[in-house]
Coordinates of C-alpha atoms and ligand atoms in Angstrom, one line a residue:
M1 CA 18.3 -15.9 -19.7
P2 CA 16.0 -17.9 -21.7
S3 CA 14.2 -15.6 -24.5
Q4 CA 10.3 -15.1 -23.3
F5 CA 9.4 -14.8 -26.9
S6 CA 9.0 -17.5 -29.6
P7 CA 7.0 -17.7 -33.1
S8 CA 3.3 -18.1 -31.4
A9 CA 0.1 -18.7 -33.1
R10 CA -3.0 -16.5 -32.0
G11 CA -3.9 -18.0 -28.6
K12 CA -1.3 -20.7 -28.5
L13 CA 1.8 -20.9 -27.0
A14 CA 4.8 -22.6 -28.7
S15 CA 8.0 -23.7 -27.1
P16 CA 10.1 -22.5 -25.0
L17 CA 8.0 -19.5 -23.6
A18 CA 5.0 -22.4 -23.5
S19 CA 7.1 -24.9 -21.3
A20 CA 8.4 -22.0 -19.2
L21 CA 4.8 -20.8 -18.7
A22 CA 3.7 -24.5 -18.3
V23 CA 6.1 -24.9 -15.3
V24 CA 4.7 -21.7 -13.9
A25 CA 1.0 -23.1 -14.2
A26 CA 2.0 -26.4 -12.6
A27 CA 3.6 -24.5 -10.0
S28 CA 0.2 -22.7 -9.3
L29 CA -1.8 -25.6 -9.5
F30 CA 0.6 -27.0 -6.8
V31 CA 0.1 -23.9 -4.7
G32 CA -3.7 -23.9 -5.3
G33 CA -3.8 -27.5 -4.0
A34 CA -1.0 -28.4 -1.6
H35 CA -0.6 -24.8 -0.1
A36 CA -3.8 -23.5 -0.5
T37 CA -4.1 -23.3 3.2
D38 CA -0.4 -22.0 3.9
A39 CA -0.7 -18.7 6.3
P40 CA -0.2 -15.6 4.1
R41 CA 3.4 -14.3 5.3
L42 CA 5.9 -11.4 4.3
V43 CA 9.2 -12.5 2.8
E44 CA 12.2 -10.8 1.7
K45 CA 14.8 -11.4 -0.8
D46 CA 17.6 -9.2 -2.1
G47 CA 15.8 -6.1 -0.3
R48 CA 12.5 -6.8 -2.4
H49 CA 9.4 -8.3 -0.6
A50 CA 6.2 -9.9 -1.3
L51 CA 3.0 -10.9 0.6
M52 CA 2.6 -14.5 0.2
V53 CA -1.0 -15.9 -0.2
D54 CA -1.9 -19.4 -0.7
G55 CA 1.9 -20.1 -1.5
A56 CA 2.9 -17.5 -3.9
P57 CA 3.5 -13.7 -4.4
F58 CA 0.0 -11.7 -4.2
L59 CA -0.5 -8.2 -5.4
M60 CA -3.3 -6.4 -3.1
L61 CA -5.6 -4.4 -5.4
G62 CA -7.4 -3.0 -2.6
V63 CA -9.9 -0.5 -1.3
Q64 CA -10.6 0.7 2.1
A65 CA -14.1 0.8 3.3
N66 CA -15.4 4.1 5.3
N67 CA -14.9 3.9 9.2
A68 CA -18.3 3.1 9.9
A69 CA -18.7 0.2 7.2
N70 CA -17.9 -2.2 10.3
Y71 CA -21.4 -3.7 10.8
P72 CA -23.6 -6.4 8.7
S73 CA -25.9 -3.7 7.8
Q74 CA -23.3 -1.7 5.6
L75 CA -21.6 -4.5 4.0
P76 CA -24.3 -5.0 1.2
K77 CA -23.3 -1.3 0.3
V78 CA -19.6 -2.5 0.5
W79 CA -19.1 -5.6 -2.1
P80 CA -20.8 -3.6 -4.9
A81 CA -18.0 -1.2 -5.1
V82 CA -15.3 -3.9 -4.4
K83 CA -16.8 -5.5 -7.5
A84 CA -17.1 -2.5 -9.5
L85 CA -13.2 -1.7 -8.5
H86 CA -12.3 -5.0 -9.6
A87 CA -10.2 -4.8 -6.2
N88 CA -9.3 -8.2 -4.7
T89 CA -8.5 -7.1 -1.3
L90 CA -11.0 -5.1 1.4
E91 CA -9.4 -3.5 4.2
I92 CA -11.9 -2.8 6.5
P93 CA -12.2 -2.2 10.5
V94 CA -12.9 -4.1 13.6
A95 CA -13.6 -1.9 16.2
W96 CA -12.7 -2.8 20.0
E97 CA -16.1 -1.4 21.1
Q98 CA -18.0 -4.0 19.1
I99 CA -16.4 -6.9 20.0
E100 CA -15.5 -6.3 23.7
P101 CA -18.6 -4.0 24.6
V102 CA -18.6 -5.3 28.2
E103 CA -15.2 -6.0 29.5
G104 CA -14.2 -10.0 28.9
Q105 CA -17.5 -10.7 26.8
F106 CA -16.8 -10.9 23.1
D107 CA -18.7 -10.8 20.2
F108 CA -17.7 -12.0 16.9
S109 CA -20.7 -12.0 14.9
Y110 CA -19.8 -9.1 12.5
V111 CA -16.4 -10.9 12.3
D112 CA -18.2 -13.8 11.1
V113 CA -20.6 -12.3 8.7
L114 CA -17.7 -10.4 7.2
L115 CA -15.9 -13.6 6.5
K116 CA -18.4 -15.4 5.1
Q117 CA -19.2 -12.6 2.6
A118 CA -15.9 -11.8 1.7
R119 CA -15.5 -15.4 0.5
E120 CA -19.0 -15.3 -1.5
N121 CA -17.5 -12.6 -3.1
D122 CA -14.0 -14.1 -3.5
V123 CA -12.1 -11.1 -1.9
R124 CA -9.4 -11.3 0.5
L125 CA -9.5 -8.9 3.8
V126 CA -7.2 -6.8 5.9
L127 CA -8.3 -6.3 8.9
L128 CA -7.9 -3.1 10.8
W129 CA -7.7 -3.1 14.6
F130 CA -9.0 0.0 15.8
G131 CA -8.3 -0.4 19.3
T132 CA -6.2 2.2 21.5
W133 CA -5.3 4.3 18.5
K134 CA -7.9 5.2 15.6
N135 CA -6.1 8.8 14.5
N136 CA -4.6 9.1 17.6
G137 CA -7.6 8.8 20.1
P138 CA -9.4 6.0 21.9
N139 CA -12.7 6.6 20.1
Y140 CA -13.1 2.9 19.3
A141 CA -12.2 1.6 22.5
P142 CA -15.2 0.4 24.5
E143 CA -16.8 3.3 27.0
W144 CA -15.2 1.2 29.8
V145 CA -12.1 1.9 28.7
K146 CA -12.3 5.4 26.9
L147 CA -14.3 7.0 29.9
D148 CA -11.8 5.6 32.6
N149 CA -9.2 8.0 32.9
K150 CA -8.2 6.8 36.1
R151 CA -7.7 3.2 34.7
F152 CA -6.8 4.1 31.3
P153 CA -4.8 7.5 31.6
R154 CA -4.3 9.9 28.8
V155 CA -1.5 11.9 27.5
I156 CA -1.0 15.0 29.6
T157 CA 1.2 17.7 27.9
A158 CA 4.2 19.9 29.0
K159 CA 1.7 22.3 30.0
G160 CA -0.5 20.1 32.0
E161 CA -3.4 19.7 29.5
T162 CA -5.1 16.3 29.0
R163 CA -5.6 15.2 25.3
N164 CA -7.9 12.4 24.0
S165 CA -4.8 10.2 23.2
L166 CA -4.4 7.4 25.7
S167 CA -0.9 7.2 27.1
P168 CA 1.2 4.5 26.0
H169 CA 3.1 4.5 29.7
F170 CA 0.1 2.2 31.6
P171 CA 0.1 -1.5 31.8
A172 CA -3.7 -1.6 32.2
T173 CA -4.1 -0.2 28.8
L174 CA -1.8 -2.5 27.1
E175 CA -3.0 -5.7 28.7
A176 CA -6.6 -4.5 27.8
D177 CA -6.0 -4.1 24.0
K178 CA -3.7 -7.1 24.3
K179 CA -6.5 -9.3 25.7
A180 CA -8.9 -8.0 23.5
F181 CA -6.9 -8.3 20.3
A182 CA -5.3 -11.6 21.2
A183 CA -9.1 -13.0 21.3
L184 CA -10.0 -11.8 17.7
M185 CA -6.7 -13.6 16.6
R186 CA -7.7 -16.5 18.7
H187 CA -11.2 -16.4 16.9
L188 CA -9.6 -15.8 13.3
K189 CA -7.7 -19.1 14.1
T190 CA -10.5 -21.1 13.9
A191 CA -13.3 -19.0 12.1
D192 CA -10.7 -18.5 9.0
P193 CA -8.7 -21.5 8.3
D194 CA -8.8 -20.8 4.6
H195 CA -7.2 -17.4 5.3
T196 CA -9.6 -15.0 3.9
V197 CA -7.8 -12.6 5.9
I198 CA -4.3 -11.7 4.6
M199 CA -2.9 -9.0 6.7
I200 CA -3.9 -7.0 10.0
Q201 CA -3.2 -3.7 10.9
P202 CA -2.6 -3.5 14.4
E203 CA -4.1 0.0 15.6
N204 CA -4.6 3.0 13.0
E205 CA -2.8 5.9 12.6
T206 CA -1.0 6.0 16.0
G207 CA 0.4 9.0 17.7
T208 CA -0.9 12.3 19.5
Y209 CA -2.2 15.2 18.2
N210 CA -1.3 18.7 20.0
A211 CA 1.3 17.3 22.0
V212 CA 4.7 15.7 21.3
R213 CA 4.8 13.1 24.3
D214 CA 3.1 12.2 27.5
H215 CA 4.4 14.4 30.3
S216 CA 2.5 12.3 33.3
P217 CA 4.5 12.0 36.4
T218 CA 4.6 8.1 35.2
A219 CA 6.1 9.2 31.8
Q220 CA 8.5 11.9 33.1
K221 CA 10.3 9.4 35.4
L222 CA 10.6 7.1 32.4
F223 CA 12.1 9.9 30.0
E224 CA 14.6 11.1 32.9
G225 CA 15.9 7.7 32.7
P226 CA 18.3 5.7 30.2
V227 CA 17.1 5.2 26.6
P228 CA 16.7 1.6 26.4
A229 CA 19.7 -0.6 25.1
Q230 CA 18.0 -2.0 22.5
L231 CA 17.4 1.4 20.8
V232 CA 21.0 2.7 21.8
K233 CA 22.3 -0.2 19.7
A234 CA 19.9 0.3 17.0
M235 CA 20.5 3.6 16.4
G236 CA 24.3 3.6 16.8
K237 CA 24.6 5.8 19.8
K238 CA 26.2 6.0 23.3
P239 CA 24.0 5.5 26.4
G240 CA 22.5 8.1 27.9
T241 CA 19.0 9.7 29.0
W242 CA 17.0 10.6 26.2
S243 CA 17.9 14.3 26.1
Q244 CA 21.4 13.3 26.3
V245 CA 21.0 10.6 23.3
F246 CA 18.7 12.4 21.2
G247 CA 18.9 16.2 22.2
K248 CA 16.3 18.3 20.5
D249 CA 14.5 15.1 19.1
A250 CA 14.0 13.5 22.4
D251 CA 10.6 14.2 23.3
E252 CA 9.4 12.7 20.0
F253 CA 11.9 9.9 19.6
F254 CA 10.6 8.8 23.3
H255 CA 6.9 9.2 22.2
A256 CA 7.6 7.0 19.2
W257 CA 9.4 4.5 21.2
S258 CA 6.8 4.0 23.8
I259 CA 4.0 3.7 21.3
G260 CA 6.1 1.5 19.3
R261 CA 6.6 -1.0 22.1
F262 CA 2.9 -0.9 23.2
V263 CA 2.0 -1.8 19.8
D264 CA 4.6 -4.4 19.3
E265 CA 3.5 -6.2 22.5
V266 CA 0.0 -5.9 20.9
A267 CA 0.7 -7.6 17.5
A268 CA 3.0 -9.9 19.6
A269 CA 0.3 -11.3 21.6
G270 CA -1.9 -11.3 18.6
K271 CA 0.7 -13.5 16.4
R272 CA 1.0 -15.9 19.3
E273 CA -2.7 -17.0 18.4
L274 CA -2.2 -16.6 14.7
A275 CA 0.8 -15.6 13.0
L276 CA -0.5 -13.2 10.1
P277 CA 1.7 -10.6 8.8
M278 CA 1.0 -7.2 10.5
Y279 CA 1.4 -3.6 9.4
V280 CA 1.2 0.0 11.0
N281 CA -0.1 3.0 9.2
A282 CA 1.4 6.1 9.4
A283 CA -0.5 9.6 9.4
L284 CA 2.7 11.5 7.5
R285 CA 4.4 14.6 8.2
D286 CA 5.8 16.8 5.4
P287 CA 8.4 14.6 3.4
F288 CA 10.8 17.3 2.6
N289 CA 10.6 20.3 5.4
Y290 CA 10.9 20.3 8.9
Q291 CA 7.6 20.0 10.6
D292 CA 6.9 20.7 14.3
P293 CA 5.7 17.5 15.9
Y294 CA 3.2 19.4 17.5
T295 CA 1.2 19.7 14.4
Y296 CA 1.3 15.9 13.4
S297 CA 0.4 13.0 14.8
S298 CA 3.8 12.5 17.1
G299 CA 5.0 9.5 18.0
G300 CA 3.3 7.7 15.0
P301 CA 5.9 6.1 12.5
T302 CA 6.3 9.1 10.5
W303 CA 9.4 9.2 8.3
N304 CA 12.1 10.7 10.8
V305 CA 11.4 8.1 13.4
L306 CA 11.1 4.9 10.9
D307 CA 14.5 3.6 12.6
V308 CA 12.9 4.1 16.2
W309 CA 9.8 2.3 15.2
K310 CA 12.1 -0.9 13.5
A311 CA 13.6 -1.1 16.8
A312 CA 10.7 -1.1 18.8
A313 CA 8.5 -3.2 17.0
P314 CA 10.3 -6.4 15.2
S315 CA 6.7 -7.9 15.4
I316 CA 5.7 -5.2 13.0
D317 CA 6.3 -6.6 9.5
A318 CA 5.5 -3.2 7.7
I319 CA 5.3 0.5 8.2
A320 CA 3.2 1.9 5.7
P321 CA 2.1 5.6 4.7
D322 CA -1.3 6.6 4.4
I323 CA -1.1 9.0 1.4
Y324 CA -3.3 12.3 1.1
M325 CA -0.9 14.5 0.0
R326 CA -1.8 15.3 -3.6
E327 CA 1.8 16.7 -4.9
S328 CA 3.1 14.1 -7.1
A329 CA 6.8 15.1 -5.6
N330 CA 5.5 14.7 -2.0
V331 CA 3.9 11.3 -3.2
R332 CA 6.9 9.9 -4.6
K333 CA 9.2 11.5 -1.9
T334 CA 7.0 9.7 0.6
L335 CA 7.5 6.1 -1.0
E336 CA 11.0 6.8 -1.3
Q337 CA 11.1 7.1 2.2
Y338 CA 8.7 3.8 3.3
A339 CA 10.4 1.5 0.5
R340 CA 13.5 0.2 2.0
P341 CA 15.4 -3.0 2.2
D342 CA 14.1 -3.6 5.7
N343 CA 10.5 -2.2 4.8
A344 CA 8.1 -3.5 2.5
L345 CA 6.0 -0.8 0.7
F346 CA 2.3 -0.9 1.2
V347 CA -0.1 2.2 0.8
P348 CA -3.1 1.1 2.9
E349 CA -4.7 4.5 2.4
I350 CA -4.3 7.0 -0.5
G351 CA -7.2 9.8 -1.6
D352 CA -10.0 8.7 -3.7
D353 CA -10.2 11.1 -6.2
K354 CA -9.2 11.0 -9.9
G355 CA -6.0 12.9 -8.9
F356 CA -4.6 10.2 -6.7
A357 CA -5.0 7.2 -9.3
R358 CA -2.1 7.8 -11.4
F359 CA -0.1 7.2 -8.1
F360 CA -0.9 3.6 -8.8
Y361 CA 1.8 3.4 -11.3
D362 CA 4.5 5.5 -8.8
V363 CA 3.4 2.8 -6.2
L364 CA 3.7 -0.2 -8.0
G365 CA 7.0 0.9 -9.7
A366 CA 8.5 0.9 -6.3
H367 CA 7.9 -2.8 -5.6
A368 CA 4.9 -2.4 -3.3
L369 CA 2.7 -5.2 -2.2
G370 CA -0.4 -3.3 -2.8
F371 CA -2.4 0.2 -3.3
S372 CA -5.5 1.0 -1.7
P373 CA -7.8 4.0 -2.1
F374 CA -9.9 5.0 1.1
G375 CA -13.5 5.4 1.3
L376 CA -14.8 3.8 -2.0
D377 CA -18.2 2.5 -1.1
Y378 CA -22.0 3.3 -1.0
T379 CA -22.3 3.9 2.6
G380 CA -23.0 7.4 2.1
Y381 CA -19.7 9.2 3.2
S382 CA -17.0 11.2 1.4
N383 CA -13.9 12.6 2.7
Y384 CA -13.4 15.7 0.3
P385 CA -11.1 17.7 0.7
L386 CA -8.8 14.6 1.1
G387 CA -10.8 12.6 -1.4
A388 CA -13.7 12.6 -3.7
K389 CA -16.5 15.0 -3.4
T390 CA -19.0 12.3 -4.1
V391 CA -18.3 8.5 -4.0
D392 CA -20.4 7.3 -7.4
A393 CA -19.8 5.0 -10.3
Q394 CA -17.6 7.7 -12.1
A395 CA -15.7 7.7 -8.5
L396 CA -15.0 3.9 -8.7
E397 CA -14.4 4.2 -12.4
N398 CA -11.5 6.5 -12.0
F399 CA -9.6 3.8 -9.9
A400 CA -11.3 0.8 -11.7
V401 CA -9.6 1.6 -15.2
H402 CA -6.2 0.7 -13.5
Y403 CA -7.3 -2.4 -11.5
R404 CA -8.9 -3.9 -14.6
L405 CA -5.6 -3.7 -16.3
L406 CA -3.6 -5.4 -13.5
A407 CA -6.1 -8.0 -12.2
P408 CA -5.8 -10.6 -14.7
M409 CA -1.9 -10.4 -14.6
A410 CA -1.8 -9.4 -10.5
R411 CA 0.0 -12.9 -9.3
E412 CA 2.5 -12.2 -12.5
W413 CA 3.3 -8.9 -11.5
A414 CA 3.5 -9.6 -7.8
R415 CA 6.2 -12.3 -8.8
L416 CA 8.0 -10.0 -11.3
S417 CA 8.4 -7.2 -8.8
Y418 CA 9.6 -9.7 -6.0
T419 CA 12.1 -11.4 -7.9
G420 CA 13.1 -8.7 -10.3
D421 CA 13.5 -5.2 -11.8
V422 CA 9.9 -3.3 -12.3
W423 CA 9.7 0.4 -12.9
G424 CA 6.6 2.7 -13.1
V425 CA 5.3 6.1 -13.3
G426 CA 2.4 8.2 -13.0
E427 CA 2.2 11.6 -14.7
A428 CA 3.5 14.1 -12.8
D429 CA 2.0 17.6 -11.5
D430 CA 4.0 19.1 -14.8
R431 CA 2.3 16.7 -17.3
K432 CA 6.0 16.3 -18.7
A433 CA 7.6 13.2 -20.2
E434 CA 10.1 11.5 -17.9
T435 CA 12.8 9.0 -18.9
L436 CA 13.4 5.9 -16.8
K437 CA 16.7 4.1 -16.8
L438 CA 16.3 0.5 -17.1
G439 CA 19.7 -1.0 -16.1
D440 CA 22.7 0.0 -17.9
R441 CA 21.3 -0.8 -21.7
W442 CA 17.9 0.7 -21.9
T443 CA 15.9 3.5 -21.1
A444 CA 12.0 4.4 -21.6
T445 CA 10.6 7.4 -22.1
V446 CA 7.2 8.0 -20.9
S447 CA 5.1 11.0 -22.4
Y448 CA 1.6 11.9 -22.2
G449 CA -1.3 13.9 -24.2
E450 CA 0.0 12.5 -27.2
W451 CA -2.0 11.0 -30.1
Q452 CA -1.4 7.4 -31.3
F453 CA 0.3 8.8 -34.6
G454 CA 2.8 11.4 -34.8
S455 CA 4.3 13.6 -31.9
I456 CA 2.7 16.6 -30.6
D457 CA 5.7 18.8 -30.8
A458 CA 6.5 17.9 -34.7
P459 CA 6.1 20.7 -36.7
W460 CA 4.1 18.8 -39.4
M461 CA 1.3 18.2 -36.6
G462 CA 0.5 21.9 -37.2
K463 CA -3.0 22.6 -35.5
A464 CA -3.9 19.2 -34.4
D465 CA -6.2 19.3 -31.4
K466 CA -4.9 18.9 -28.1
Q467 CA -5.9 15.4 -26.3
P468 CA -9.3 16.0 -24.7
N469 CA -10.3 14.9 -21.1
R470 CA -6.9 15.9 -19.8
E471 CA -7.8 18.4 -16.9
V472 CA -6.5 16.1 -14.3
P473 CA -3.4 14.0 -14.8
D474 CA -4.4 10.3 -15.1
G475 CA -1.7 8.8 -17.1
G476 CA 0.8 5.8 -15.7
A477 CA 3.0 3.3 -17.0
L478 CA 4.6 0.0 -15.5
I479 CA 7.6 -2.0 -16.8
A480 CA 9.0 -5.3 -15.6
R481 CA 12.0 -6.9 -16.9
L482 CA 11.5 -10.5 -18.4
S483 CA 15.1 -11.0 -19.5
A484 CA 17.9 -8.7 -20.4
N485 CA 16.7 -7.4 -23.0
E486 CA 12.9 -8.3 -22.6
F487 CA 10.2 -6.1 -21.0
L488 CA 6.6 -6.4 -20.1
V489 CA 4.8 -3.0 -20.4
T490 CA 1.5 -1.8 -19.6
G491 CA -0.4 1.5 -18.9
Y492 CA -3.0 4.0 -19.3
R493 CA -3.0 7.1 -21.4
A494 CA 0.9 7.2 -22.0
R495 CA 3.5 6.7 -24.6
V496 CA 6.5 4.5 -24.0
S497 CA 9.3 5.0 -26.2
F498 CA 12.2 2.9 -25.6
G499 CA 16.0 3.9 -26.2
S500 CA 19.8 2.9 -25.8
A501 CA 21.2 3.9 -22.7
K502 CA 24.5 4.0 -24.6
G503 CA 23.5 5.5 -27.9
E504 CA 23.5 2.6 -30.0
R505 CA 21.6 1.9 -32.9
F506 CA 18.5 -0.2 -31.7
M507 CA 15.1 -1.0 -32.7
M508 CA 12.0 -3.1 -31.1
A509 CA 12.7 -6.4 -32.3
R510 CA 9.3 -7.9 -31.8
V511 CA 6.3 -6.1 -29.7
E512 CA 3.8 -8.8 -28.8
E513 CA 0.4 -7.8 -27.6
G514 CA -1.5 -10.1 -25.5
H515 CA -3.1 -10.9 -22.1
F516 CA -3.1 -13.1 -19.3
E517 CA -5.2 -16.1 -18.6
N518 CA -5.0 -17.9 -15.6
G519 CA -1.7 -17.1 -15.2
Q520 CA -0.8 -18.0 -18.6
W521 CA 0.4 -15.6 -21.4
V522 CA -1.9 -15.6 -24.4
F523 CA -0.5 -14.1 -27.5
D524 CA -3.0 -11.6 -29.6
R525 CA -1.2 -9.9 -32.4
L526 CA 2.1 -8.1 -33.0
W527 CA 2.7 -4.6 -33.1
N528 CA 4.4 -3.0 -36.0
G529 CA 4.4 0.0 -38.2
D530 CA 2.3 2.7 -37.2
Q531 CA 1.7 0.7 -33.6
T532 CA 5.4 1.3 -33.1
D533 CA 6.6 4.1 -35.1
Y534 CA 5.9 6.7 -32.6
G535 CA 6.5 4.7 -29.5
L536 CA 4.0 2.4 -27.8
N537 CA 0.7 4.2 -27.3
L538 CA -1.2 2.8 -24.7
T539 CA -4.7 4.1 -24.5
T540 CA -7.9 3.6 -22.3
L541 CA -8.2 -0.2 -23.5
P542 CA -6.0 -2.7 -21.4
Q543 CA -3.2 -3.3 -23.6
V544 CA -0.3 -5.6 -22.3
L545 CA 3.1 -5.7 -24.3
K546 CA 6.2 -8.0 -24.3
V547 CA 8.9 -6.0 -26.2
K548 CA 12.2 -7.4 -27.3
L549 CA 15.0 -4.6 -27.5
A550 CA 17.8 -5.7 -30.1
T551 CA 20.8 -3.6 -31.8
Y552 CA 21.7 -3.6 -35.4
Ligands
DGJ1 C1 -7.0 8.3 8.0 C2 -7.5 7.2 8.9 O1 -6.6 6.1 9.0 C3 -8.7 6.7 8.1 O2 -9.2 5.7 9.2 C4 -9.9 7.7 8.0 O3 -10.3 8.7 8.9 C5 -9.1 8.6 6.7 N1 -7.7 9.4 7.6 C6 -9.8 9.9 6.4 O4 -9.5 10.7 5.6

């Protein structure tokens, strides 16, 4: 592989790096010109994924607006937060009740205002379709839907109690939702020719609370019938009834399949109008231990039913976890569960207080398409205890420090993550150093709480002060492979110390600090001496390094 390094003068590029980057720049110009209106799409290669936007991989530095931010009156309280965060993508709801308040009469005035203002703010959009399901219930469906139990029946529990959740088994509900969603996508096709909207989330946190499945006579009849052949095959099972095939999991798998099929039909109807990438989000269950499905949103795409959902919903491009668990072990396990060769990882919601921000590094290290804290805007709501107590400038800054670092190199990171090896780690709850294996030859140990000079555990450090402002873990580091022995390194309040996996004598032959400008690497200086003797100490400044390792 050609070296990414070459003698280069401050601010100037020299061959061969210059020529390699010139090719990339030329390619991006082409992308910006001839392919600027390419529809966004999800691509997969060798089990890695990318969201292609304007013809090239795109990293979503996202933010999700609060639920009731979906009105023109609220948007002026949203854009300043997006800007302060340095986010490039806004996730925001479009509610069924606002676009079809009267059956068959559509009103897209909010959508049009949103599109116009997003363009003016140079921000891409992910639209959240709050339809049949919004956190298990139809609260965002129009009144002509949510108050008509006869035409749009609700889930009935095993004990005969009615839940708020709508049943997935009734064609009238499916047809009404499909019709409204298709109308939205048809409208986007003409109103958004430049693809300001890059992804769509049909429904929101599907499933049912306080019931494992629908027990209405209609549902019961289906439950007592055969498992559809498509699912039997996908799960590698023998044909039979739901109970015969899935035993104790039958109720939950039946509900997951039924909701998955429903959502798939909604998504497919939308894609027939405009084929944008579509994902569903999951209200999570315990990532390690058994949890009674009665206690979470049963039938939603929790980790234990991902294979059921994959078989049920081929029109859904990705299944995404909404992360409100605070423990680093739980977050990492969840990322492992949802980052699969057959499932692009995307975190469309994560808690918005400081303790969650460090997971940005774990998420990007797991090759994610993007990351998006929930509820960072000035519409006057905060979802403590799942997130910050107050949404103010400081709350935004807790995430902005990380977005500011990645924003100038978001396209480069997305490309590296799609085409090669990347690693990332956020400071874990035990605050301990962690060693990443960078292939067969190299390792990188990421540690926290170090000063830039010396090591906190060295005896000669004596009574040196502890690093201040470490009440909440907030460090993290990202590494991407540039070639066999060369790595791009960045991070926040972390020390990165490279090592040889084979115990060879090695050194950092060259540590180049630079930055990205218009997709091009710009050399700033070399790090050496005090700047490298104690590892690479990434501070609160936006620092990006290219590191060449060698043995001697
Ligand atoms: C998850 C949902 O998907 C969001 O719409 C919102 O209700 C948050 N929970 C609140 O924490």
